[in-house]
Each structure stands twice: as structure tokens, then as C-alpha cells.
mmCIF file of C-alpha atoms in Angstrom:
data_model
loop_
_atom_site.group_PDB
_atom_site.id
_atom_site.type_symbol
_atom_site.label_atom_id
_atom_site.label_comp_id
_atom_site.label_asym_id
_atom_site.label_seq_id
_atom_site.Cartn_x
_atom_site.Cartn_y
_atom_site.Cartn_z
ATOM 1 C CA MET A 21 -18.719 13.112 -0.748
ATOM 2 C CA ASN A 22 -16.755 9.855 -1.068
ATOM 3 C CA GLY A 23 -16.224 10.068 -4.815
ATOM 4 C CA SER A 24 -17.879 10.175 -8.211
ATOM 5 C CA ILE A 25 -19.052 6.864 -9.702
ATOM 6 C CA LEU A 26 -20.195 6.123 -13.254
ATOM 7 C CA ILE A 27 -22.736 3.310 -13.698
ATOM 8 C CA VAL A 28 -23.285 2.035 -17.250
ATOM 9 C CA ASP A 29 -26.012 -0.598 -17.637
ATOM 10 C CA ASP A 30 -28.886 -0.881 -20.107
ATOM 11 C CA GLU A 31 -30.993 -2.633 -17.447
ATOM 12 C CA LYS A 32 -32.519 0.418 -15.782
ATOM 13 C CA GLU A 33 -33.557 -1.496 -12.665
ATOM 14 C CA ILE A 34 -29.981 -2.585 -11.992
ATOM 15 C CA ALA A 35 -28.547 0.889 -12.591
ATOM 16 C CA ASP A 36 -31.191 2.470 -10.341
ATOM 17 C CA LEU A 37 -30.590 -0.103 -7.582
ATOM 18 C CA LEU A 38 -26.835 0.466 -7.572
ATOM 19 C CA GLU A 39 -27.426 4.218 -7.599
ATOM 20 C CA VAL A 40 -29.520 3.990 -4.415
ATOM 21 C CA TYR A 41 -26.920 1.931 -2.551
ATOM 22 C CA LEU A 42 -23.975 4.058 -3.664
ATOM 23 C CA LYS A 43 -25.737 7.347 -2.889
ATOM 24 C CA ASN A 44 -26.633 6.016 0.553
ATOM 25 C CA ASP A 45 -22.896 5.572 1.098
ATOM 26 C CA GLY A 46 -22.191 9.168 0.113
ATOM 27 C CA TYR A 47 -21.077 8.739 -3.501
ATOM 28 C CA THR A 48 -22.019 10.999 -6.399
ATOM 29 C CA VAL A 49 -23.519 8.825 -9.133
ATOM 30 C CA HIS A 50 -23.722 9.295 -12.911
ATOM 31 C CA LYS A 51 -25.955 6.803 -14.768
ATOM 32 C CA CYS A 52 -25.900 5.909 -18.442
ATOM 33 C CA TYR A 53 -27.978 3.270 -20.197
ATOM 34 C CA ASN A 54 -25.818 2.997 -23.331
ATOM 35 C CA GLY A 55 -22.197 3.280 -24.373
ATOM 36 C CA THR A 56 -22.553 6.488 -26.362
ATOM 37 C CA ASP A 57 -23.822 8.473 -23.366
ATOM 38 C CA ALA A 58 -21.204 6.826 -21.180
ATOM 39 C CA LEU A 59 -18.349 7.992 -23.401
ATOM 40 C CA LYS A 60 -19.740 11.553 -23.316
ATOM 41 C CA CYS A 61 -19.939 11.413 -19.518
ATOM 42 C CA ILE A 62 -16.362 10.136 -19.250
ATOM 43 C CA ALA A 63 -15.156 13.038 -21.407
ATOM 44 C CA THR A 64 -16.996 15.732 -19.428
ATOM 45 C CA GLU A 65 -17.283 14.562 -15.793
ATOM 46 C CA PRO A 66 -14.484 14.029 -13.247
ATOM 47 C CA LEU A 67 -14.812 10.369 -12.212
ATOM 48 C CA ASP A 68 -13.220 8.236 -9.516
ATOM 49 C CA LEU A 69 -14.521 4.809 -10.622
ATOM 50 C CA ALA A 70 -16.636 3.228 -13.377
ATOM 51 C CA ILE A 71 -18.996 0.242 -13.206
ATOM 52 C CA LEU A 72 -19.494 -1.066 -16.754
ATOM 53 C CA ASP A 73 -21.954 -3.645 -18.015
ATOM 54 C CA VAL A 74 -20.411 -5.754 -20.773
ATOM 55 C CA MET A 75 -23.538 -6.140 -22.931
ATOM 56 C CA LEU A 76 -24.891 -2.776 -24.091
ATOM 57 C CA PRO A 77 -27.202 -1.867 -27.004
ATOM 58 C CA ASP A 78 -24.574 0.070 -28.969
ATOM 59 C CA VAL A 79 -20.933 -0.429 -27.958
ATOM 60 C CA ASP A 80 -19.927 -3.050 -25.396
ATOM 61 C CA GLY A 81 -18.322 -2.484 -22.021
ATOM 62 C CA PHE A 82 -14.967 -3.772 -23.252
ATOM 63 C CA HIS A 83 -14.798 -0.925 -25.789
ATOM 64 C CA ILE A 84 -15.638 1.641 -23.091
ATOM 65 C CA CYS A 85 -12.988 0.136 -20.828
ATOM 66 C CA GLN A 86 -10.389 0.477 -23.567
ATOM 67 C CA LYS A 87 -11.367 4.104 -24.231
ATOM 68 C CA ILE A 88 -11.091 4.925 -20.517
ATOM 69 C CA ARG A 89 -7.622 3.381 -20.306
ATOM 70 C CA GLU A 90 -6.404 5.577 -23.168
ATOM 71 C CA GLN A 91 -6.564 8.598 -20.823
ATOM 72 C CA TYR A 92 -7.506 7.630 -17.268
ATOM 73 C CA PHE A 93 -6.306 5.326 -14.512
ATOM 74 C CA PHE A 94 -9.311 5.267 -12.156
ATOM 75 C CA PRO A 95 -10.649 1.793 -11.218
ATOM 76 C CA ILE A 96 -13.061 -0.076 -13.503
ATOM 77 C CA ILE A 97 -15.448 -2.819 -12.370
ATOM 78 C CA MET A 98 -17.086 -4.920 -15.087
ATOM 79 C CA LEU A 99 -20.634 -6.313 -14.726
ATOM 80 C CA THR A 100 -21.821 -9.228 -16.818
ATOM 81 C CA ALA A 101 -24.363 -12.013 -16.997
ATOM 82 C CA LYS A 102 -21.719 -14.205 -18.591
ATOM 83 C CA VAL A 103 -19.607 -16.589 -16.560
ATOM 84 C CA GLU A 104 -17.032 -17.647 -19.166
ATOM 85 C CA ASP A 105 -13.426 -17.313 -18.035
ATOM 86 C CA THR A 106 -12.494 -15.875 -21.439
ATOM 87 C CA ASP A 107 -14.707 -12.839 -20.809
ATOM 88 C CA LYS A 108 -13.146 -12.267 -17.409
ATOM 89 C CA ILE A 109 -9.641 -12.630 -18.788
ATOM 90 C CA MET A 110 -10.407 -10.233 -21.636
ATOM 91 C CA GLY A 111 -11.830 -7.606 -19.283
ATOM 92 C CA LEU A 112 -8.881 -7.794 -16.917
ATOM 93 C CA THR A 113 -6.399 -7.821 -19.807
ATOM 94 C CA ILE A 114 -7.689 -4.579 -21.336
ATOM 95 C CA GLY A 115 -7.564 -2.736 -18.027
ATOM 96 C CA ALA A 116 -10.503 -3.668 -15.789
ATOM 97 C CA ASP A 117 -9.714 -3.967 -12.075
ATOM 98 C CA ASP A 118 -12.531 -6.269 -10.978
ATOM 99 C CA TYR A 119 -15.294 -8.445 -12.409
ATOM 100 C CA ILE A 120 -18.758 -9.159 -10.953
ATOM 101 C CA THR A 121 -21.205 -11.689 -12.392
ATOM 102 C CA LYS A 122 -24.961 -11.072 -12.340
ATOM 103 C CA PRO A 123 -27.027 -11.632 -10.287
ATOM 104 C CA PHE A 124 -25.163 -9.997 -7.419
ATOM 105 C CA ASN A 125 -25.690 -8.584 -3.963
ATOM 106 C CA PRO A 126 -25.604 -4.758 -4.267
ATOM 107 C CA LEU A 127 -23.844 -4.608 -0.891
ATOM 108 C CA GLU A 128 -21.039 -6.666 -2.398
ATOM 109 C CA VAL A 129 -20.753 -4.188 -5.263
ATOM 110 C CA VAL A 130 -20.490 -1.303 -2.791
ATOM 111 C CA ALA A 131 -17.849 -3.229 -0.837
ATOM 112 C CA ARG A 132 -15.826 -3.818 -3.998
ATOM 113 C CA VAL A 133 -16.139 -0.142 -4.939
ATOM 114 C CA LYS A 134 -14.669 0.791 -1.563
ATOM 115 C CA THR A 135 -11.865 -1.742 -1.986
ATOM 116 C CA GLN A 136 -10.887 -0.462 -5.434
ATOM 117 C CA LEU A 137 -10.988 3.186 -4.351
ATOM 118 C CA ARG A 138 -8.927 2.414 -1.254
ATOM 119 C CA ARG A 139 -6.283 0.658 -3.356
ATOM 120 C CA TYR A 140 -6.302 3.454 -5.928
ATOM 121 C CA VAL A 141 -5.800 6.166 -3.305
ATOM 122 C CA ARG A 142 -3.119 4.171 -1.495
ATOM 123 C CA TYR A 143 -1.221 3.507 -4.743
ATOM 124 C CA ASN A 144 -1.355 7.140 -5.847
ATOM 125 C CA ASN A 145 -0.265 8.420 -2.453
ATOM 126 C CA ALA A 146 2.617 5.962 -2.442
ATOM 127 C CA SER A 147 3.686 7.166 -5.895
ATOM 128 C CA VAL A 148 4.103 10.802 -4.837
ATOM 129 C CA GLY A 149 7.375 11.907 -3.223
ATOM 130 C CA SER A 150 9.857 9.654 -1.450
ATOM 131 C CA GLU A 151 7.828 8.748 1.613
ATOM 132 C CA LYS A 152 7.255 5.048 2.168
ATOM 133 C CA PRO A 153 3.624 3.917 1.982
ATOM 134 C CA ALA A 154 1.951 3.114 5.266
ATOM 135 C CA PRO A 155 1.939 -0.606 6.062
ATOM 136 C CA ILE A 156 -1.270 -2.396 5.147
ATOM 137 C CA ASP A 157 -3.090 -3.669 8.218
ATOM 138 C CA GLU A 158 -6.567 -4.100 6.755
ATOM 139 C CA TYR A 159 -8.072 -6.112 3.937
ATOM 140 C CA ASP A 160 -11.360 -5.893 2.047
ATOM 141 C CA ILE A 161 -12.064 -9.049 0.054
ATOM 142 C CA ARG A 162 -15.397 -9.017 -1.792
ATOM 143 C CA GLY A 163 -17.214 -7.478 1.182
ATOM 144 C CA LEU A 164 -15.252 -9.261 3.914
ATOM 145 C CA PHE A 165 -13.370 -6.510 5.765
ATOM 146 C CA ILE A 166 -10.823 -7.154 8.507
ATOM 147 C CA SER A 167 -8.637 -4.598 10.288
ATOM 148 C CA LYS A 168 -5.688 -5.435 12.527
ATOM 149 C CA SER A 169 -5.510 -1.969 14.076
ATOM 150 C CA THR A 170 -9.159 -1.953 15.206
ATOM 151 C CA HIS A 171 -9.375 -5.750 15.587
ATOM 152 C CA LYS A 172 -12.750 -5.695 13.829
ATOM 153 C CA CYS A 173 -14.208 -7.853 11.106
ATOM 154 C CA THR A 174 -17.318 -7.048 9.060
ATOM 155 C CA LEU A 175 -19.200 -8.863 6.301
ATOM 156 C CA PHE A 176 -21.042 -6.482 3.947
ATOM 157 C CA GLY A 177 -20.900 -3.842 6.688
ATOM 158 C CA LYS A 178 -22.231 -6.067 9.481
ATOM 159 C CA GLU A 179 -19.769 -6.761 12.272
ATOM 160 C CA ILE A 180 -18.799 -10.389 12.885
ATOM 161 C CA ALA A 181 -17.935 -11.336 16.463
ATOM 162 C CA LEU A 182 -14.687 -13.325 16.426
ATOM 163 C CA THR A 183 -12.566 -14.731 19.232
ATOM 164 C CA PRO A 184 -8.910 -13.577 19.237
ATOM 165 C CA ILE A 185 -7.809 -16.914 17.743
ATOM 166 C CA GLU A 186 -10.524 -16.864 15.068
ATOM 167 C CA PHE A 187 -9.519 -13.309 14.181
ATOM 168 C CA SER A 188 -5.859 -14.295 13.892
ATOM 169 C CA VAL A 189 -6.662 -17.298 11.679
ATOM 170 C CA LEU A 190 -8.841 -15.231 9.344
ATOM 171 C CA TYR A 191 -6.394 -12.327 9.267
ATOM 172 C CA TYR A 192 -3.493 -14.633 8.393
ATOM 173 C CA LEU A 193 -5.468 -16.100 5.481
ATOM 174 C CA CYS A 194 -6.456 -12.621 4.252
ATOM 175 C CA GLU A 195 -2.873 -11.424 4.623
ATOM 176 C CA ASN A 196 -1.820 -14.308 2.375
ATOM 177 C CA GLN A 197 -4.708 -13.971 -0.075
ATOM 178 C CA GLY A 198 -4.218 -16.148 -3.142
ATOM 179 C CA LYS A 199 -1.781 -18.499 -1.407
ATOM 180 C CA VAL A 200 -2.644 -21.960 -0.106
ATOM 181 C CA ILE A 201 -1.734 -22.134 3.579
ATOM 182 C CA SER A 202 -1.156 -25.552 5.120
ATOM 183 C CA SER A 203 -2.655 -26.469 8.481
ATOM 184 C CA GLU A 204 0.890 -26.741 9.812
ATOM 185 C CA GLU A 205 1.842 -23.212 8.737
ATOM 186 C CA LEU A 206 -1.431 -21.754 9.983
ATOM 187 C CA PHE A 207 -1.159 -23.464 13.374
ATOM 188 C CA GLU A 208 2.453 -22.475 13.949
ATOM 189 C CA ALA A 209 1.801 -18.870 12.815
ATOM 190 C CA VAL A 210 -1.288 -18.380 15.009
ATOM 191 C CA TRP A 211 -0.674 -20.623 18.019
ATOM 192 C CA GLY A 212 3.132 -20.373 17.981
ATOM 193 C CA GLU A 213 3.564 -24.070 18.718
ATOM 194 C CA LYS A 214 4.826 -27.110 16.840
ATOM 195 C CA TYR A 215 2.123 -28.708 14.724
ATOM 196 C CA LEU A 216 1.286 -32.403 15.155
ATOM 197 C CA ASP A 217 -0.233 -34.445 12.328
ATOM 198 C CA ASN A 218 -3.251 -35.495 14.381
ATOM 199 C CA ASN A 219 -4.044 -31.929 15.447
ATOM 200 C CA ASN A 220 -7.611 -30.994 14.442
ATOM 201 C CA THR A 221 -7.503 -27.523 16.028
ATOM 202 C CA VAL A 222 -7.137 -25.669 12.737
ATOM 203 C CA MET A 223 -9.987 -27.616 11.111
ATOM 204 C CA ALA A 224 -12.273 -26.857 14.053
ATOM 205 C CA HIS A 225 -11.529 -23.119 13.922
ATOM 206 C CA ILE A 226 -12.006 -23.012 10.136
ATOM 207 C CA GLY A 227 -15.392 -24.678 10.652
ATOM 208 C CA ARG A 228 -16.464 -22.068 13.210
ATOM 209 C CA LEU A 229 -15.256 -19.234 10.991
ATOM 210 C CA ARG A 230 -17.293 -20.562 8.094
ATOM 211 C CA GLU A 231 -20.386 -20.698 10.283
ATOM 212 C CA LYS A 232 -19.925 -17.093 11.364
ATOM 213 C CA LEU A 233 -19.394 -16.013 7.746
ATOM 214 C CA HIS A 234 -22.524 -17.964 6.717
ATOM 215 C CA GLU A 235 -20.453 -20.029 4.312
ATOM 216 C CA PRO A 236 -22.176 -22.920 2.487
ATOM 217 C CA ALA A 237 -20.376 -26.142 3.394
ATOM 218 C CA ARG A 238 -20.051 -27.458 -0.161
ATOM 219 C CA ASN A 239 -19.144 -24.228 -1.930
ATOM 220 C CA PRO A 240 -17.672 -21.650 0.471
ATOM 221 C CA LYS A 241 -17.199 -18.188 -0.978
ATOM 222 C CA PHE A 242 -14.299 -17.084 1.184
ATOM 223 C CA ILE A 243 -12.319 -19.817 2.961
ATOM 224 C CA LYS A 244 -11.765 -22.624 0.461
ATOM 225 C CA THR A 245 -10.220 -26.018 1.172
ATOM 226 C CA VAL A 246 -7.526 -27.309 -1.154
ATOM 227 C CA TRP A 247 -7.697 -30.990 -0.322
ATOM 228 C CA GLY A 248 -4.433 -32.466 0.853
ATOM 229 C CA VAL A 249 -2.744 -29.056 0.870
ATOM 230 C CA GLY A 250 -4.511 -26.525 3.113
ATOM 231 C CA TYR A 251 -6.783 -23.465 3.022
ATOM 232 C CA THR A 252 -6.929 -20.350 0.911
ATOM 233 C CA ILE A 253 -8.862 -17.119 0.413
ATOM 234 C CA GLU A 254 -8.740 -16.320 -3.303
#
């Protein structure tokens, strides 16, 4: 088994759907439809990760998150129908590791579960003894997975065929997640040549990458343009 996951959601259809996808990936799943049962499960079952809905009929997901953090350090993913930044900030402040807004793709949830568990295991292994942690050569960003050692890229588990240059561009952006990378920096890092102002090579490769990732032109999910500055994967 890959691990033990707690799902807490008063919408039975959502909890059941996530259970199917997670079990198909080899996880043990515990389901609760209210906060009271969830707190009992947390106290009695060994868990590796919790998926908590914010709005519950008795106590909210924020309260459950706080109670978990009083004793445990396993990853917590919050689910909510709300989109306000204040809710996200509150969840992350009290100890949540990730935040997903409904409606969502269940494959994305599974991908984020894998990402959080991978980080959790890597962090714990690095904290034991004096051995240095293994260098990171793979990234999993909201279902977009890229590995330098295998030179493979997948989106929600489906492999994406990339040319060596496309792979290098995408990997560099993932490696610098959260930073805005200028066309000049990206070109010189990937192509190893001096960048010229009229060079459209980077723009063309970003366009092809977006097509392969099925990115909407106006609101891309992964590779975002910061006008006048460069590109970023948040």
C-alpha cells in the first residue's frame, strides 16, 4: 500500500469519488462525512495524509487542521468551494500544506497527494542522521510531473512527448518554480548562447509547450507570462 489517506467531506459523492481514485492508486482510504467522526479517526488510525473540506455540518476543516497540528505533522490538503484569498491564507497559516478549490479534477487531487507525500518522506529522511539528502531531480506541480533522471514528463499521469529543448525549457521553469525567468536567462541557460533582443526562439518554444500541455491561451494554468518580465510556473 502507498499510504493511509483520510477524506473528510460532507458531500458523499465527492468523498466517494476521491476514494475510488485513491484506492485505484493503492492507497488505504478512511472516509468521514463530518468533523466529529474525523477527529475520532485521527485519534485512532495511523494516517499519512488528510484531505479536509472546509465547510462541514459540525466543526469546520480549519478546526480539524488545527487539532491535527497539535500532535501530527503529516500533510494536509484543504478542499473548499470558496475562492477568497483570506480562506487560503488562513488554511496555510494554521498548518495546511495545499489548497484545492471545487470543482476539481480528481486526477489533480491524486497528483497533489503524491507530491505532498513525496515531500513529506524526503523531508523526514533528510532529518534523520547526518547524511545529506539526495539532490532533487524531479518536480510534481499540480499534476505536471517532470523527471531529469528519466527525461520524462507526464500530465495527470499521461506522458507528454517533448523534444530535448522543450524538456529543458520546462524543466528550468519547474526548477525555478515561483520565480519569474526572463527570456534572456531562459535562452542562455537552455541554448548556452548570448541572447539577442529580437530573438523569438523562447516565445516559440513556450507556445509549443503550452499546446502540448493543453493550456488555454488567455489563462494558462502552468506557464504564465509576466508581461515585460518573462515566464513563471507558480
